[in-house]
Coordinates of C-alpha atoms in Angstrom, one line a residue:
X242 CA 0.0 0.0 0.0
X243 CA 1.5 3.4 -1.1
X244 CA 1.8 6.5 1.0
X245 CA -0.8 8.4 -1.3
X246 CA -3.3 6.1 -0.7
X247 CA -2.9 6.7 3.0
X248 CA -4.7 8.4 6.0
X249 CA -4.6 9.1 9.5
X250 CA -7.3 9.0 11.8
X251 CA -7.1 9.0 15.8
X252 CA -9.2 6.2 17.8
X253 CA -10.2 5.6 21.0
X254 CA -10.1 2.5 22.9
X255 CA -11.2 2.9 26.1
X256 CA -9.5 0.2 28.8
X257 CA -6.7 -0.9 26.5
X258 CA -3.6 -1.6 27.9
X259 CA 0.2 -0.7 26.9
X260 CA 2.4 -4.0 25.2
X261 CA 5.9 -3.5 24.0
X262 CA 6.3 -3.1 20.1
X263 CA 6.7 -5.9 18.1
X264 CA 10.3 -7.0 17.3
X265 CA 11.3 -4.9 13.9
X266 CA 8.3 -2.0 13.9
X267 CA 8.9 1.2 15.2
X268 CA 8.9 2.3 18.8
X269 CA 6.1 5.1 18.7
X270 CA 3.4 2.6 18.7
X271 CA 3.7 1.8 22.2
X272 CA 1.9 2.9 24.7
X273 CA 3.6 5.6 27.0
X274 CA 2.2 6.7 30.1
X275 CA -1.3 7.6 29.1
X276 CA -0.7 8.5 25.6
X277 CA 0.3 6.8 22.1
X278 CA 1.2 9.3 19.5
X279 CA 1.0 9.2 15.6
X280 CA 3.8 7.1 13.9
X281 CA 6.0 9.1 11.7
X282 CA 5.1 10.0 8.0
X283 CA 9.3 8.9 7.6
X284 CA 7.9 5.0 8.9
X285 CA 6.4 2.6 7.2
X286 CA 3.3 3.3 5.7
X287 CA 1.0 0.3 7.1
X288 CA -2.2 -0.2 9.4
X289 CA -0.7 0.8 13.1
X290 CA -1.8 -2.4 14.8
X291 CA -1.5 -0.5 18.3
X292 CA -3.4 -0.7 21.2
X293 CA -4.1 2.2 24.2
X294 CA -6.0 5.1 24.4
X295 CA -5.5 6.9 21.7
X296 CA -3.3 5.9 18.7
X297 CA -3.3 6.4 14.8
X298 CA -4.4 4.4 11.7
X299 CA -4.0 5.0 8.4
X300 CA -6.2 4.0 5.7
X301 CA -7.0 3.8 1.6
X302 CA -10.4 5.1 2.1
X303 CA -10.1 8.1 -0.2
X304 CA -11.0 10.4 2.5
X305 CA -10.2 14.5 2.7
X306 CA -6.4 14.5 3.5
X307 CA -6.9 17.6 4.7
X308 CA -7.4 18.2 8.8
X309 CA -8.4 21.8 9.9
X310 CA -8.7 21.0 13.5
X311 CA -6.4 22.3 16.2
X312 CA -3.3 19.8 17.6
X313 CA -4.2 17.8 14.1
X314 CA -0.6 17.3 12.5
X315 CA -1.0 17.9 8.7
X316 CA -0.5 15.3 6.4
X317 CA 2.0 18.4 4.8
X318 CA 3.6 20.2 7.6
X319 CA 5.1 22.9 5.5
X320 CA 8.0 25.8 6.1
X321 CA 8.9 24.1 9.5
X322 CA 11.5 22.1 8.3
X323 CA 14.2 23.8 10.4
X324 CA 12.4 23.0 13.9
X325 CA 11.9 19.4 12.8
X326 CA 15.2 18.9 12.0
X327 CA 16.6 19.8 15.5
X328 CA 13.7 17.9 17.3
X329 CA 15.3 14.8 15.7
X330 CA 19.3 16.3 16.5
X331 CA 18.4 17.0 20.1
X332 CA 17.6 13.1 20.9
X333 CA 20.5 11.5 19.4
X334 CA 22.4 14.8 20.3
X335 CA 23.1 14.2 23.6
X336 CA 21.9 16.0 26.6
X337 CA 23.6 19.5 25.9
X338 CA 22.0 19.4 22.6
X339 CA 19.9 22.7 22.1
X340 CA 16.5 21.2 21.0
X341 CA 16.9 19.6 24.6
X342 CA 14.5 22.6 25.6
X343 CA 12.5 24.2 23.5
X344 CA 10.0 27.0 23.6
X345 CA 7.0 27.4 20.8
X346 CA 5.5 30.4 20.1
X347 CA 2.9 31.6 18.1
X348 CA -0.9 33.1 17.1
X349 CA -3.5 31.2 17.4
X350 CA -3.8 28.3 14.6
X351 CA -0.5 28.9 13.8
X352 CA 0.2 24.9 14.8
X353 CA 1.6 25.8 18.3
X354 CA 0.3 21.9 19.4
X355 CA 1.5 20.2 16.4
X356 CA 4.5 21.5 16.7
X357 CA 4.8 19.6 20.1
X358 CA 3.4 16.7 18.8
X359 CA 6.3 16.5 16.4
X360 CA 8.8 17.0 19.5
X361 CA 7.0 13.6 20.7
X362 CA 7.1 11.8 17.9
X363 CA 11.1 12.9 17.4
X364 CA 11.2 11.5 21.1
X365 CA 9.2 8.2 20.4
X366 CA 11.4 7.4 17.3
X367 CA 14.6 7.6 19.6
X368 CA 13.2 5.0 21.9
X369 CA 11.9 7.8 24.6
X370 CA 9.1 7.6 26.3
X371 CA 6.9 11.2 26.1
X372 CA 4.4 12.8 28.4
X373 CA 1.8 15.1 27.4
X374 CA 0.1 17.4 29.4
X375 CA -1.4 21.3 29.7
X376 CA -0.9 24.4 31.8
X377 CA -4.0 23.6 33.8
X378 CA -3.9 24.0 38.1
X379 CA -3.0 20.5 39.5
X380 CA 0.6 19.8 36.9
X381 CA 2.8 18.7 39.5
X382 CA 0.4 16.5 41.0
X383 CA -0.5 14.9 37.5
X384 CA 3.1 14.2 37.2
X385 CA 4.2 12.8 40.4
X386 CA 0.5 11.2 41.2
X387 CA -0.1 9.7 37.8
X388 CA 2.4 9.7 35.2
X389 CA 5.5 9.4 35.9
X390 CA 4.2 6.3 38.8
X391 CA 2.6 4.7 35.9
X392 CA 5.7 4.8 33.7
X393 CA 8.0 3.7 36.4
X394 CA 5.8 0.6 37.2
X395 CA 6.0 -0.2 33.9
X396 CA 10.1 0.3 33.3
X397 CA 11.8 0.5 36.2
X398 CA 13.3 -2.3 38.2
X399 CA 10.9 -3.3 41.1
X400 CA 12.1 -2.8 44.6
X401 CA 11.7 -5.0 47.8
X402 CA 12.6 -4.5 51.3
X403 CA 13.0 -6.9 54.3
X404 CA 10.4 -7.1 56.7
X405 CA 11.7 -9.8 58.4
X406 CA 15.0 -11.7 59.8
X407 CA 15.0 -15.0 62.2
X408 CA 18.2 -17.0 63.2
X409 CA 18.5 -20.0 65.5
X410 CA 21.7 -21.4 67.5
X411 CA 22.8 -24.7 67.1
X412 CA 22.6 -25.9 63.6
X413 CA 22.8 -22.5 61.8
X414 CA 20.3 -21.5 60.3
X415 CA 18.9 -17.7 58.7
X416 CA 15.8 -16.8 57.4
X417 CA 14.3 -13.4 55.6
X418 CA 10.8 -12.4 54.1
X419 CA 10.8 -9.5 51.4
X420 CA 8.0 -7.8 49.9
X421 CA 7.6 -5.1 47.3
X422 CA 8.9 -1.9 48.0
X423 CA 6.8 1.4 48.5
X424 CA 5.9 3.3 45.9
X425 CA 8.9 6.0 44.6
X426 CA 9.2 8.6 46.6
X427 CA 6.5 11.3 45.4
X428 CA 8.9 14.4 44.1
X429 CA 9.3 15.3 40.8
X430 CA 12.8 14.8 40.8
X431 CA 13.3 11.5 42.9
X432 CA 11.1 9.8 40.3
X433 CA 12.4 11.3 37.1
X434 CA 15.6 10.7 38.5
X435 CA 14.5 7.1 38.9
X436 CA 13.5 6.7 35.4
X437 CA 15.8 8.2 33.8
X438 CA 18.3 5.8 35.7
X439 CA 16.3 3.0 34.2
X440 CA 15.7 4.1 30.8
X441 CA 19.3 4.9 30.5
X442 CA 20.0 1.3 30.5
X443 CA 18.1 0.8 27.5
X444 CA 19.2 3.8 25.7
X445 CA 16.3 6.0 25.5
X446 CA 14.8 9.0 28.0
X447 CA 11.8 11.2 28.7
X448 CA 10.1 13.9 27.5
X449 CA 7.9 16.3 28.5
X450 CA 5.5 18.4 26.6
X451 CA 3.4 21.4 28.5
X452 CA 0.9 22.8 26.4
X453 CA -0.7 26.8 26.8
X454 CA 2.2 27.3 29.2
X455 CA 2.0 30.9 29.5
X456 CA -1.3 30.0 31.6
X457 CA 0.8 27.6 33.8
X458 CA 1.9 28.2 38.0
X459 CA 4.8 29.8 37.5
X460 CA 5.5 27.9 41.0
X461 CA 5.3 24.2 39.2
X462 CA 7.6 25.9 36.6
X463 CA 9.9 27.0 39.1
X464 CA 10.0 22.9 40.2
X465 CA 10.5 21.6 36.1
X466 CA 13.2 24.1 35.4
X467 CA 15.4 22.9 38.7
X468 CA 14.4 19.4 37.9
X469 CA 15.9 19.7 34.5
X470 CA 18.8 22.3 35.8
X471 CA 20.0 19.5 37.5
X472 CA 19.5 17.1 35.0
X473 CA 21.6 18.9 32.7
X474 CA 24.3 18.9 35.0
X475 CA 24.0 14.8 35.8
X476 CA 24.1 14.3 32.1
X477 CA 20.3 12.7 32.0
X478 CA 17.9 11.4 29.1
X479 CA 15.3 14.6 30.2
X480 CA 13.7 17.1 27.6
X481 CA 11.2 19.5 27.6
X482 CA 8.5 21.5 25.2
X483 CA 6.1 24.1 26.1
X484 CA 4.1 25.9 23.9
X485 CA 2.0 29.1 23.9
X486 CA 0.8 32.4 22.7
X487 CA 3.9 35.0 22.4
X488 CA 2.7 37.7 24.2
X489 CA 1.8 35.5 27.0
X490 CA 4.9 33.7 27.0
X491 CA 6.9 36.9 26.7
X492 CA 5.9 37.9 29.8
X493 CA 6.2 34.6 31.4
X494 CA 9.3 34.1 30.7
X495 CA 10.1 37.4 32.6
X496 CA 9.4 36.1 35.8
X497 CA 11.4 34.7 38.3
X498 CA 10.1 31.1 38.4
X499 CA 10.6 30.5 34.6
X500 CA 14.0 32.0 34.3
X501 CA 14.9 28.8 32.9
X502 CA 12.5 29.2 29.4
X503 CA 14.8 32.2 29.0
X504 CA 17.8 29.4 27.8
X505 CA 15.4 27.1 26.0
X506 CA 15.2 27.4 22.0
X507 CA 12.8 29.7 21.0
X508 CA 10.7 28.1 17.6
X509 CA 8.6 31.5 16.9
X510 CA 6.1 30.5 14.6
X511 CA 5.1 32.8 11.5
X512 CA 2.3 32.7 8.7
X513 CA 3.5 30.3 5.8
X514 CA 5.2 32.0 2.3
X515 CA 3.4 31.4 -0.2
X516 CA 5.6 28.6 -1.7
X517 CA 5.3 27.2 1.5
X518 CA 1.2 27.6 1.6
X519 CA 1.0 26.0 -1.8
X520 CA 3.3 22.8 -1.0
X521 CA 0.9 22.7 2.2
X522 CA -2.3 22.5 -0.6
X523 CA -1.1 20.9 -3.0
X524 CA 1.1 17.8 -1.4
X525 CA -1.9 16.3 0.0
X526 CA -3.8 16.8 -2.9
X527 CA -1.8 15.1 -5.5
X528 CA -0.6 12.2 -2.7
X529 CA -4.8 11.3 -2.6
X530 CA -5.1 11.6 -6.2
X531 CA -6.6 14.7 -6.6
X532 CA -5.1 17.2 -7.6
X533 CA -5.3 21.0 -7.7
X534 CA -4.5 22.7 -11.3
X535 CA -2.8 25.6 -11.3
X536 CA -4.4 28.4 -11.4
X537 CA -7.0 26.6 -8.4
X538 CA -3.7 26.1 -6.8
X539 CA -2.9 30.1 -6.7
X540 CA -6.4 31.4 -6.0
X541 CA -6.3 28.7 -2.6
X542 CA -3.1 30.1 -1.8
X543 CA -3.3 33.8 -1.8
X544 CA -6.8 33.2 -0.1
X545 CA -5.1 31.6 2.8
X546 CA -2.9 34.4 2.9
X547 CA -0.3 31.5 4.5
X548 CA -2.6 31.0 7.5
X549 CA -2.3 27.0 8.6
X550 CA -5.3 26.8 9.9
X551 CA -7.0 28.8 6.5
X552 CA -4.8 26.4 4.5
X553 CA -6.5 23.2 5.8
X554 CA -9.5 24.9 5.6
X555 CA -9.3 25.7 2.0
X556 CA -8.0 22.7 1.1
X557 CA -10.6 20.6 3.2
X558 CA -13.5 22.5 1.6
X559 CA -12.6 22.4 -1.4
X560 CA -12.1 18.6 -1.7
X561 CA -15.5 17.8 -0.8
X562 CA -16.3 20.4 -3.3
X563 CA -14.6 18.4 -6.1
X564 CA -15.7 14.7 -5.0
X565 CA -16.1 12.5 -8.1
X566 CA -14.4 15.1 -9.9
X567 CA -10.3 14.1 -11.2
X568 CA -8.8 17.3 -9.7
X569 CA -9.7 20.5 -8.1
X570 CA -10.7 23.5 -10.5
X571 CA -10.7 27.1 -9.9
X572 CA -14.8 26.6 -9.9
X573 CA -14.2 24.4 -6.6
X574 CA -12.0 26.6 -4.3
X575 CA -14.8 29.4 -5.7
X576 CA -17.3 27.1 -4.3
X577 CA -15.3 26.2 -1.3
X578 CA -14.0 29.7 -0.2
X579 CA -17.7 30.4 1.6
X580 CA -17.4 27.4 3.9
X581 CA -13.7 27.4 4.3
X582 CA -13.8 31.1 5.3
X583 CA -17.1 30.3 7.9
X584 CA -15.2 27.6 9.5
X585 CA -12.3 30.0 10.1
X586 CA -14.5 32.5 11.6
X587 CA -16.5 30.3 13.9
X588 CA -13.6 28.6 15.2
X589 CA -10.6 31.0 15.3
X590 CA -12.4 34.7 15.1
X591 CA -15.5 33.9 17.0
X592 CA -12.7 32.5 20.2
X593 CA -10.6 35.2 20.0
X594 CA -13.6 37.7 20.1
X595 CA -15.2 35.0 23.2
X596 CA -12.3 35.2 24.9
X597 CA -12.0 39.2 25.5
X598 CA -13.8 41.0 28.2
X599 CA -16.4 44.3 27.0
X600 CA -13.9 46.4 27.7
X601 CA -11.4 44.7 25.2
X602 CA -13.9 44.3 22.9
X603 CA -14.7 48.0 23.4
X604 CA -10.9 49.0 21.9
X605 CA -11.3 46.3 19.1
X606 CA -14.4 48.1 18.1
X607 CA -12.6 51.2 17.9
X608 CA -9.2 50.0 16.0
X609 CA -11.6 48.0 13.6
X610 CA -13.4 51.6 13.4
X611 CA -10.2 53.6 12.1
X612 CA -9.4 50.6 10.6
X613 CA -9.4 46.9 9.5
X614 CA -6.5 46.4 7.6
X615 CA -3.7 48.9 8.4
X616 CA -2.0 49.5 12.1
X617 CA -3.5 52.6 14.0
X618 CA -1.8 54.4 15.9
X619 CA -2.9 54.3 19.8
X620 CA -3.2 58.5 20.4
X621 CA -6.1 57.7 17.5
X622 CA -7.4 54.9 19.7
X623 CA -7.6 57.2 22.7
X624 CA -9.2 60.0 21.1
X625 CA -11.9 58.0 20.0
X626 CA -12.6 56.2 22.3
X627 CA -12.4 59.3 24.7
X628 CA -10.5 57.3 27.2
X629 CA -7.4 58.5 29.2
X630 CA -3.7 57.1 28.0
X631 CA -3.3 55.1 30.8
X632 CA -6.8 53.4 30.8
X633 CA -5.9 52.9 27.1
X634 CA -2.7 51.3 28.0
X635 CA -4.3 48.8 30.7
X636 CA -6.4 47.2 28.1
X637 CA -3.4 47.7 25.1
X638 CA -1.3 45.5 27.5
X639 CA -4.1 42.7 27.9
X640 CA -5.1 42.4 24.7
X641 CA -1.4 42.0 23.7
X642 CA -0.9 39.5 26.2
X643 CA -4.4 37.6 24.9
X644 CA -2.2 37.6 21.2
X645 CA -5.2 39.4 19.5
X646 CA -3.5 42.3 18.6
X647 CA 0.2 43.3 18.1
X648 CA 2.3 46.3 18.2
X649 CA 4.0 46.7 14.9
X650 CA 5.8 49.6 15.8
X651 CA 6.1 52.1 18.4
X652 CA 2.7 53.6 18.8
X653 CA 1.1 51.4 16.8
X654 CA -1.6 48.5 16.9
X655 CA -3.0 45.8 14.9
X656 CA -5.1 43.1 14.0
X657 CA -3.0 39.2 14.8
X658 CA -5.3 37.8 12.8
X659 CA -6.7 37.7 8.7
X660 CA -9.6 39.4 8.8
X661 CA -10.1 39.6 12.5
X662 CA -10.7 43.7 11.9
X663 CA -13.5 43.1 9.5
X664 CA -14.9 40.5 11.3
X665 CA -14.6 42.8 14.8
X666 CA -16.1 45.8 13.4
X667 CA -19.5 43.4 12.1
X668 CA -19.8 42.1 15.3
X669 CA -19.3 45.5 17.3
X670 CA -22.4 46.7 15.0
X671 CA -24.3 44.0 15.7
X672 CA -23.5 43.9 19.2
X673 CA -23.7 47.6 19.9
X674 CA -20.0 47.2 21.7
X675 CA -20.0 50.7 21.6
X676 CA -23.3 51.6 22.0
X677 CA -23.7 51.5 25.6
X678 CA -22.5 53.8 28.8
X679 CA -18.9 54.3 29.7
X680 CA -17.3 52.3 32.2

């Protein structure tokens, strides 16, 4: 079975349990911890025959190769070559390798959780075991209470202790009972320590993946970086990925507890070119036997505007547009570009406009007002809003940190996002955001 005939799909079986890969297949198909992540595109191309939680199959069904849906690798991850080529240095690397700790960045639907799903699978392949988990209150417990317990029952060497010793005079004679050992000792460190130990033996490691980390305690932060810190220095199989949005991680990274994302490598993800947009649309398309003609191919990319998320959406759209057809015309993405472009607003514009307060809202209104396209400058915010510099300034720094809007230049503001000005300044009218009393 070829790779164009191929595709991915995620399952869930609930109850499964992990099983060591069989003799000759690749390593990612295990279960680790609570997780099994997608084989690489680089492996062979053949039903994953893995069991656990969550794991991947691909199939010849002739289904859409395209995925727009968040943490959903690509079948085509275009213009990120660089990143992926030092997730796969930094596990055969050794530990000072850079990759060792790495920091994404990004907008939203830029591929900020693909990106660590990659670091996983470059992990996996190595013969590492890989954690995923988010920013969300409770981390350290997670870790010490449920992972890394699991994983050590499951690799490391079981211990026993002696609970009891008899002798007798005369004819000599000793006797002992030994049972299990207690559980590791519950600290991050002891336990990764432990593992690490263990897995060393075998030639692999761990890593750790924190998603939306510029919403994580910076206190359980402060206890990963000494855990690694100190790691580093004892030469141990330990790496570490955190995503997030820039702003946010920006000022994280400022802080005391996370002085130690300050030395990690910084992957700062950017729109697509357009080269790098049209190998994302057109890749998948040809590999499932449908492919785009050229002048299709164009209109989808400058459409896309080298969005990821507006490239899958395109390209999803306008496949099912083209079903039966031999290859996508310029009459399908024309057909396509209404649902592709609704998807995009519902499920990256619509969150970003959720997620701010009225008073954020408020100062989108009133950008999107002066403009929707081109950066404003912030006096021309504040006089028309009729707000004070400073009040201006408080909700200038939060809507920064939120990654909604960006500060091109000094002075200036604008939209992250395509279209997010247009699509602020409908809702603000339909809304009547600045319709109602001052705050």
């Amino acid at each position: 079975m070829c790779s164009s005939d191929l595709r991915r799909r995620r399952v869930t079986r609930p109850g499964a349990r992990s099983r060591p890969a069989p003799t000759g297949q690749v390593r990612d198909r295990r279960l680790f911890g609570a997780f099994i992540r997608r084989r690489s595109r680089e492996d062979g191309n053949v039903a994953d025959t893995g069991e656990g939680l969550l794991y991947t199959v691909y199939m010849s069904d002739g289904s859409n190769p395209f995925s727009p849906s968040f943490g959903v690798t690509p079948r085509v991850l275009a213009g990120r070559d660089a990143a992926l080529a030092a997730f796969r240095d930094s596990f055969s690397g050794g530990a000072g390798a850079p990759a060792r700790t790495v920091l994404v960045v990004g907008s939203r639907g830029l591929g900020k959780t693909v990106m660590l799903n990659e670091f996983e699978d470059a992990a996996l392949r190595a013969g590492w075991l890989a954690v995923s988990e988010s920013s969300s209150p409770g981390l350290l417990q997670r870790l010490t209470r449920d992972h890394l317990p699991r994983l050590l029952r499951e690799h490391a060497r079981p211990r026993a202790r002696l609970t009891s010793l008899s002798a007798t005079l005369g004819p000599v004679g000793v006797g002992a009972a030994w049972e299990p050992g207690p559980p590791p000792e519950s600290t991050l460190r002891a336990q990764i320590n432990e593992l690490t130990d263990r897995l060393a033996d075998q030639g692999g490691g761990l890593a750790l993946t924190v998603d939306e980390i510029q919403d994580a305690d910076v206190a359980e932060l402060r206890k990963i970086g000494e855990v690694l810190q100190f790691s580093r220095r004892e030469g141990r199989a330990l790496a570490f990925a955190g995503a997030g949005l820039r702003t946010g991680v920006g000022a994280l990274v400022r802080s005391p507890g996370a002085t130690f994302l300050r030395r990690a490598m910084r992957i700062d993800l950017r729109d697509l070119t357009g080269a790098q947009a049209g190998r994302a649309l057109a890749g998948p398309a040809e590999e499932a036997g449908r492919p785009f003609d050229a002048t299709a191919l164009a209109l989808a990319t400058t459409v896309s505007r080298g969005y990821p998320y507006l490239v899958q959406a395109i390209g999803y759209c306008a496949w099912n547009a083209s079903s039966g057809a031999p290859g996508i015309t310029t009459a399908h993405v024309d057909q396509s570009l209404p649902e592709a472009l609704g998807m995009y607003r519902a499920n990256v514009l619509e969150q970003a406009w959720l997620d701010a307060s009225p008073r954020e809202r408020e100062m989108l209104a009133v950008m999107a007002a002066i403009s929707t396209t081109e950066p404003v400058s912030v006096d021309a915010v504040r006089r028309a809003w009729g707000k004070t510099s400073g009040y201006v300034g408080v909700y200038r720094a939060r809507l920064l940190a939120a990654d909604i809007i960006t500060a091109p230049a000094k002075g200036r503001l604008a939209f992250v996002l395509p279209e997010l000005g247009e699509f602020v300044r409908e809702r603000a009218r339909e809304e009547s955001v600045l319709a109602g009393p001052d705050a």
